[in-house]
C-alpha positions in Angstrom: 7.4 -0.8 -12.3 8.4 -3.0 -15.2 7.2 -6.4 -14.0 3.8 -7.1 -15.8 3.0 -10.1 -13.6 2.7 -7.8 -10.6 -0.5 -6.4 -12.1 -2.6 -9.4 -11.1 -1.4 -9.1 -7.5 -2.2 -5.4 -7.5 -5.6 -6.0 -8.9 -6.3 -8.6 -6.2 -5.3 -6.0 -3.6 -7.6 -3.4 -5.3 -10.6 -5.8 -5.4 -10.3 -6.3 -1.6 -9.4 -2.8 -0.7 -12.1 -1.1 -2.8 -14.8 -3.1 -0.8 -13.2 -2.8 2.6 -14.6 -0.5 5.2 -11.4 0.0 7.3 -11.6 2.4 10.2 -8.0 2.2 11.3 -4.7 0.3 10.9 -5.9 -2.6 13.0 -8.8 -3.2 10.6 -6.3 -3.1 7.7 -4.0 -5.6 9.4 -7.0 -7.9 10.0 -7.1 -8.2 6.2 -3.4 -7.7 5.4 -1.2 -8.8 8.3 2.0 -7.3 6.9 0.5 -3.8 6.4 2.2 -1.1 8.3 2.0 2.6 9.0 5.1 4.5 7.9 4.8 8.3 8.3 1.4 9.3 7.0 1.3 6.4 4.6 0.2 2.7 4.9 2.6 0.3 3.2 1.4 -3.1 1.7 3.6 -6.0 0.5 2.5 -7.0 -2.9 3.3 -10.2 -4.8 5.1 -12.1 -2.0 7.1 -9.1 -0.8 8.5 -8.3 -4.3 6.7 -4.9 -4.4 5.6 -2.2 -2.0 2.3 -0.4 -2.4 2.3 2.9 -0.6 -1.0 4.5 0.0 -2.7 7.3 1.9 -5.8 5.9 3.6 -8.4 8.5 4.6 -10.5 6.4 6.9 -13.2 8.9 7.6 -13.9 9.3 3.9 -13.3 5.7 3.0 -10.8 6.9 0.4 -7.5 5.4 -0.8 -4.9 7.4 -2.6 -2.2 5.3 -4.3 1.0 7.2 -3.9 3.7 4.8 -5.0 4.2 1.3 -6.4 7.8 0.3 -5.9 10.0 -2.7 -6.2 11.5 -3.9 -2.9 14.8 -2.4 -3.9 13.3 1.0 -4.8 11.4 1.0 -1.5 14.6 0.3 0.4 16.3 3.4 -1.1 13.7 5.5 0.8 13.4 8.2 -1.8 9.6 8.0 -1.4 10.1 9.4 2.1 10.9 12.8 0.5 7.2 13.1 -0.3 6.0 16.3 1.3 3.0 14.4 2.8 5.3 11.8 4.5 
């Protein structure tokens, strides 16, 4: 990721997500309407849909693993779907 101004948007997401007590995707979508489940990951739109944040949410441990931060174009190439965990 080369666009430095995405950092503020990512930090905003982090501030909210680190305090959230999500139990399922419906809880996530109450906070982030565009969040979606893709494979074993949850995908968030960041900075007005310019970036995709791909995470593994472990609800029962209240843990978030950030897997990928991609531009929209990188996301569309779907190379991230080659991840063994996908």
